[in-house]
Short mmCIF file of C-alpha atoms in Angstrom, two decimals:
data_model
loop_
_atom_site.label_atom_id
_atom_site.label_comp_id
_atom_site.label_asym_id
_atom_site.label_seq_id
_atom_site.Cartn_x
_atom_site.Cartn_y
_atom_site.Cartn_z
CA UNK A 1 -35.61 49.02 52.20
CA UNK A 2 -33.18 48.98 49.48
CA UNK A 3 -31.12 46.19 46.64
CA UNK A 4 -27.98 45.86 47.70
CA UNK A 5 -25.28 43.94 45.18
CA UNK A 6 -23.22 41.63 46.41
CA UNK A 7 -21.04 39.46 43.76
CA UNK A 8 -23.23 40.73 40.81
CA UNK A 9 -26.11 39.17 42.39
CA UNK A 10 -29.24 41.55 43.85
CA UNK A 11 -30.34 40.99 47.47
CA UNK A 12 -32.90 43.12 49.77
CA UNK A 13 -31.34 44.30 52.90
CA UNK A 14 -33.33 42.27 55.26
CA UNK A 15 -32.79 38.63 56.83
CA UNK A 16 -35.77 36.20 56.29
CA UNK A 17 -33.87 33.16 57.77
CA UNK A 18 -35.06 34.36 61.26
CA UNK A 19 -38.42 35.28 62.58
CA UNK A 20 -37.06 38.79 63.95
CA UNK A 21 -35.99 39.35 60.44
CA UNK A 22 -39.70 38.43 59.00
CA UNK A 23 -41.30 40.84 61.29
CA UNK A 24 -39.09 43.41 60.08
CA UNK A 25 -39.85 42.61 56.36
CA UNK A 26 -43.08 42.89 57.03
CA UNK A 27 -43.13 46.05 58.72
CA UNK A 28 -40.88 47.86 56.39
CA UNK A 29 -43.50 46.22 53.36
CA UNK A 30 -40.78 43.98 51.65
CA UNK A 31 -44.10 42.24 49.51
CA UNK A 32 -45.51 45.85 48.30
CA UNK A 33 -41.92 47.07 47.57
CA UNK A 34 -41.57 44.39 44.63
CA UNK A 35 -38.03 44.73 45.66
CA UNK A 36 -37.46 41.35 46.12
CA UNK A 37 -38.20 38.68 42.95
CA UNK A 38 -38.26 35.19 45.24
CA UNK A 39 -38.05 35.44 48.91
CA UNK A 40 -36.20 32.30 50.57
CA UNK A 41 -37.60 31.56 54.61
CA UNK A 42 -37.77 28.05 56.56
CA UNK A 43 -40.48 29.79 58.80
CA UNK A 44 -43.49 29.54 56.64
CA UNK A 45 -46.31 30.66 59.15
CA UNK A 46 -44.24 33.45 60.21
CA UNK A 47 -43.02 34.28 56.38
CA UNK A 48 -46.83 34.58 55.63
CA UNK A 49 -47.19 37.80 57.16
CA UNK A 50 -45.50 39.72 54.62
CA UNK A 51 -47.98 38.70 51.89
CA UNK A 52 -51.74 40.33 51.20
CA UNK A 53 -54.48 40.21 49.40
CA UNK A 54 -52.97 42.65 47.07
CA UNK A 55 -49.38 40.89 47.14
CA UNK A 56 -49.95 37.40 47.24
CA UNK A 57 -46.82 35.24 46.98
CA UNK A 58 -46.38 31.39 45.20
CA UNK A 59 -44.61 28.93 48.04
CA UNK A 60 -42.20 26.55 46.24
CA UNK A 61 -39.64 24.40 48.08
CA UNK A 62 -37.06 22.39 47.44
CA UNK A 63 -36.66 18.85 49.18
CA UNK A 64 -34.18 16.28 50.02
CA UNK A 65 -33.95 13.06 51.77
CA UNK A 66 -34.08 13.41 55.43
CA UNK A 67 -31.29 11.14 55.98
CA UNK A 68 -29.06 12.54 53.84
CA UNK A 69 -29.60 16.01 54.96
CA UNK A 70 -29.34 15.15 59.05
CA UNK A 71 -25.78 13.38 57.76
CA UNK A 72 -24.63 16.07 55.93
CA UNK A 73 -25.59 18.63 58.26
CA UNK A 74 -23.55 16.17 61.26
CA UNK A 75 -20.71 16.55 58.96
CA UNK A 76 -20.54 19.91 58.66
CA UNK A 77 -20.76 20.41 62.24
CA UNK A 78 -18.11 18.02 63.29
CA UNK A 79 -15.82 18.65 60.82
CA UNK A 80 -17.02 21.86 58.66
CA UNK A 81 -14.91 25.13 58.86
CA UNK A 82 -17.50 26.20 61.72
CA UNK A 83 -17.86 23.27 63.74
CA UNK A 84 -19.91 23.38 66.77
CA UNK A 85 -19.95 20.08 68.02
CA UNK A 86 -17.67 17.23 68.70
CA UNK A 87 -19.69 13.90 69.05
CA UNK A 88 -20.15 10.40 67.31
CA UNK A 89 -22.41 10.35 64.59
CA UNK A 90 -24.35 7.66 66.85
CA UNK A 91 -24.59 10.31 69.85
CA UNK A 92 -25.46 12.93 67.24
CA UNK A 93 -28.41 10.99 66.40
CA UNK A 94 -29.72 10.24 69.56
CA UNK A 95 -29.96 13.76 70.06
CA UNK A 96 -27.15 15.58 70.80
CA UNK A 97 -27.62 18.15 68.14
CA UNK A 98 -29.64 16.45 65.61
CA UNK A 99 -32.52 18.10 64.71
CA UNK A 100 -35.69 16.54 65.39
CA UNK A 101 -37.90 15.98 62.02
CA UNK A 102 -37.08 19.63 61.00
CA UNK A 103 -39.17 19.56 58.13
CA UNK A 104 -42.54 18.70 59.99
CA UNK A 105 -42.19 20.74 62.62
CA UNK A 106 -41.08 23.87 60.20
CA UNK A 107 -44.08 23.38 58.36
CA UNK A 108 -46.69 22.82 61.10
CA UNK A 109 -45.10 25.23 63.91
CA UNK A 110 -44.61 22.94 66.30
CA UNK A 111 -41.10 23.63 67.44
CA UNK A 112 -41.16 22.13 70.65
CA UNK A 113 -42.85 18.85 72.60
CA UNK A 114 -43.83 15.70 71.00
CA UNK A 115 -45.12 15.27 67.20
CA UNK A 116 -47.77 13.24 66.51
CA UNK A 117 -49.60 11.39 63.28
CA UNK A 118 -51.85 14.72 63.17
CA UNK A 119 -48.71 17.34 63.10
CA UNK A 120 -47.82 14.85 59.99
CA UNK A 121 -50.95 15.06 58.17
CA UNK A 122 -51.37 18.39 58.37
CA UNK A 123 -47.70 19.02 56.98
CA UNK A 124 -48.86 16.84 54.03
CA UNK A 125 -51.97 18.84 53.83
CA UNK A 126 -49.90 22.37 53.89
CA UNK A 127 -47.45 20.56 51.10
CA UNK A 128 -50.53 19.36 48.87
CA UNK A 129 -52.58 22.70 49.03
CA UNK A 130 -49.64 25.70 48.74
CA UNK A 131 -46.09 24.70 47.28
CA UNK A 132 -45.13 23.44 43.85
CA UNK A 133 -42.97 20.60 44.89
CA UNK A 134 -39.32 20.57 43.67
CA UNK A 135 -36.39 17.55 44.06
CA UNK A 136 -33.02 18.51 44.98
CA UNK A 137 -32.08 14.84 43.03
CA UNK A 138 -34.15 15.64 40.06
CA UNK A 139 -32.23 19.41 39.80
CA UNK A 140 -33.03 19.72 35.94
CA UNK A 141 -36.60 18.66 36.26
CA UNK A 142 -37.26 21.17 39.09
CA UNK A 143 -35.88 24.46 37.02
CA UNK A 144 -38.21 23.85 34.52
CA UNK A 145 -40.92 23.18 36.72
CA UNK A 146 -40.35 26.42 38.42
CA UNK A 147 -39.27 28.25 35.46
CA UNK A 148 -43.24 27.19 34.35
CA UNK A 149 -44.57 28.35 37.76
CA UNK A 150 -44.11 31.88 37.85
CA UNK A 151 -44.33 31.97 34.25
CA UNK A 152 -40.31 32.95 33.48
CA UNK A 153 -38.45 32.50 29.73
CA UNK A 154 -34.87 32.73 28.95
CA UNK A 155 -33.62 36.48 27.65
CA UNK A 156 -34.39 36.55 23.39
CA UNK A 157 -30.69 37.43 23.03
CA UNK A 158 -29.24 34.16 21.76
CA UNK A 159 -25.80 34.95 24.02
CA UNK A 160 -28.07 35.93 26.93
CA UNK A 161 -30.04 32.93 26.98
CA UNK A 162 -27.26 30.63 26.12
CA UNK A 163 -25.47 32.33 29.30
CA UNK A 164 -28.46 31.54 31.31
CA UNK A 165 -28.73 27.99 30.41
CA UNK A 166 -24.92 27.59 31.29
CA UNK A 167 -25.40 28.62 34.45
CA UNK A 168 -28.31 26.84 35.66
CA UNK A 169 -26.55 23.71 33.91
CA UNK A 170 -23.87 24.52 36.22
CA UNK A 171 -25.82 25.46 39.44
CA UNK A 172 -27.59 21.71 38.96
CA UNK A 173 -24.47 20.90 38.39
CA UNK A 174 -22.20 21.70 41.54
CA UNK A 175 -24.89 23.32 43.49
CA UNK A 176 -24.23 26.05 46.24
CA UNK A 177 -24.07 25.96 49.88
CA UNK A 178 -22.82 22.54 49.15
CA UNK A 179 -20.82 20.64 52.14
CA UNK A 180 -17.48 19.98 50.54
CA UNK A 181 -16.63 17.12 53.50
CA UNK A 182 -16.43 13.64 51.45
CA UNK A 183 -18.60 10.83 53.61
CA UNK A 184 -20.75 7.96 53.47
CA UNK A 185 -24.40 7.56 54.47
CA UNK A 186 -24.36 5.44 57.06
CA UNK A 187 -25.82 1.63 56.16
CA UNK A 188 -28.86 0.57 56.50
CA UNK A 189 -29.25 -2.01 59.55
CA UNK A 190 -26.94 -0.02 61.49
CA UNK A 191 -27.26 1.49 64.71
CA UNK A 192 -26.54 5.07 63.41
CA UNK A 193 -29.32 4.58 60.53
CA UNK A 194 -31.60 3.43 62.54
CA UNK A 195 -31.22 6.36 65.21
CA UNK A 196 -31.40 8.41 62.52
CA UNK A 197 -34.42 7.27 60.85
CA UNK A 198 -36.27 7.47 64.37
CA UNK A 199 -35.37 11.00 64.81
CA UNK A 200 -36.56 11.93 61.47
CA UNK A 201 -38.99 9.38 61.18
CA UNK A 202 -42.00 11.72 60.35
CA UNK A 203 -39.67 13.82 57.80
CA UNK A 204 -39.30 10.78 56.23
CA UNK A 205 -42.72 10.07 55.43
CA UNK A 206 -43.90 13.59 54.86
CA UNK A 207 -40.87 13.00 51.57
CA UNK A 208 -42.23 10.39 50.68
CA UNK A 209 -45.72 11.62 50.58
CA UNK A 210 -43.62 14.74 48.67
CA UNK A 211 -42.31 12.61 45.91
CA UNK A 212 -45.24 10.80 44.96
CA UNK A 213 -47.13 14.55 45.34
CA UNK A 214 -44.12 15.62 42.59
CA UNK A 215 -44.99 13.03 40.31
CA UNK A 216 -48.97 13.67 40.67
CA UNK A 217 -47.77 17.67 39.51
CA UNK A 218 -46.16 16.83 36.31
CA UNK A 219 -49.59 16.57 35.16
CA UNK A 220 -49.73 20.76 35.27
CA UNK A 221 -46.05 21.27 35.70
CA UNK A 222 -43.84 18.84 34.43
CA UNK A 223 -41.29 19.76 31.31
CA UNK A 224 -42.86 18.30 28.03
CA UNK A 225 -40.46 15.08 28.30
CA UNK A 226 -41.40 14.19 31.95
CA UNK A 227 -44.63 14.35 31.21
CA UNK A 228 -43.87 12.19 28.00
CA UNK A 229 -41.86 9.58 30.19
CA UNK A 230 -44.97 9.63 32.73
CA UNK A 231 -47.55 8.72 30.24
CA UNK A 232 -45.18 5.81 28.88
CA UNK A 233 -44.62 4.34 32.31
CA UNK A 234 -48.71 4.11 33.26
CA UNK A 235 -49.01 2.78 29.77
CA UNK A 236 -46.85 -0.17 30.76
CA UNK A 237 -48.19 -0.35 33.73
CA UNK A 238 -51.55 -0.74 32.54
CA UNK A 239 -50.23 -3.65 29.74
CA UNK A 240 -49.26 -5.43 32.47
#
């Protein structure tokens, strides 16, 4: 194992987007090296392996609306500068090359055959009981939040820090890995939102369930002014 920089950013020669990748994490000991400061999978059982009781790890994710993601992502295909598929966004949707409630099926294994209201609950349950819930839509919120989690500050040099909040300002900002194709969600009442919502019709809920579960974590989480804004809202709420 070794750091490796590539466009003065740090990485850890090994892949963790693929489950042949994990296994060789694990086996080279990518947790004990303390090489690696956060460690990015989608394959959560699989990613597990590389922790122990002596190098535990804290799961965080970030989340977005199904729909938009499944739309984006048909975009990119059709259209991106690797495009692998040439098909109506209606086709798309009924299954040629969507992907079938990702999210639920990432979290509970089940890769293959038919999901059921079980496979759901126990996504919610894996959501509730190990990750600190962040929005992709609430990007300034979610920093903070994490920035709280595992307990990080900005550098004490006043250029350093100021440096640091520019760029985080500016990663909320434009974000990365971000699909550059202009287009429209699809409306609601339409065929292609409707296809869409039945293919990720479990993802959708399990969000759902993940924003309120965001909102019940500002209690230990939340930035000083969220948790300000929550307290105001239940108070008018409860005057009502």
């Amino acid at each position: 194992l070794m750091a490796v920089e590539i466009n003065n950013a740090k990485y850890v020669n090994v892949d963790t987007t693929s489950v042949e990748g994990l296994h060789r994490a694990a086996t080279l000991g990518l947790a004990e090296s303390n090489l690696s400061d956060v460690i990015a999978s989608s394959y959560f059982h699989t990613a597990s392996m590389l922790f122990d009781l002596e190098h535990k790890g804290r799961a965080f994710t970030l989340l977005r609306n199904p729909i938009e993601r499944v739309v984006s992502t048909y975009y990119e295909r059709t259209q991106g500068e690797n495009a692998d598929i040439d098909v109506s966004l209606e086709d798309y949707a009924q299954g040629n090359g969507i992907e079938n409630n990702w999210m639920t099926r990432f979290l509970t294994n089940k890769m293959e055959g038919e999901l059921t209201k079980e496979h759901l609950d126990q996504a919610k349950e894996i959501l509730s009981n190990k990750f600190l819930i962040g929005m992709l839509d609430d990007g300034d919120e979610t920093v903070k939040r994490l920035m709280k989690y595992f307990d990080l500050d900005f550098n004490s040099d006043e250029t350093r820090r100021m440096e640091q909040e520019d760029c985080i300002e500016e990663l909320i900002k434009d974000g990365t890995n971000v699909n550059k194709i202009g287009y429209e969600l699809p409306k609601k009442g339409s065929q292609a939102y409707s296809l869409l919502a039945w293919q990720t019709q479990y993802d959708i809920k399990l969000f759902d369930f993940a924003r309120d579960l965001f909102d019940k974590q500002t209690k230990e989480w939340g930035s000083k002014e969220r948790r300000k804004e929550m307290k105001k809202r239940k108070k008018k709420g409860g005057d009502k």
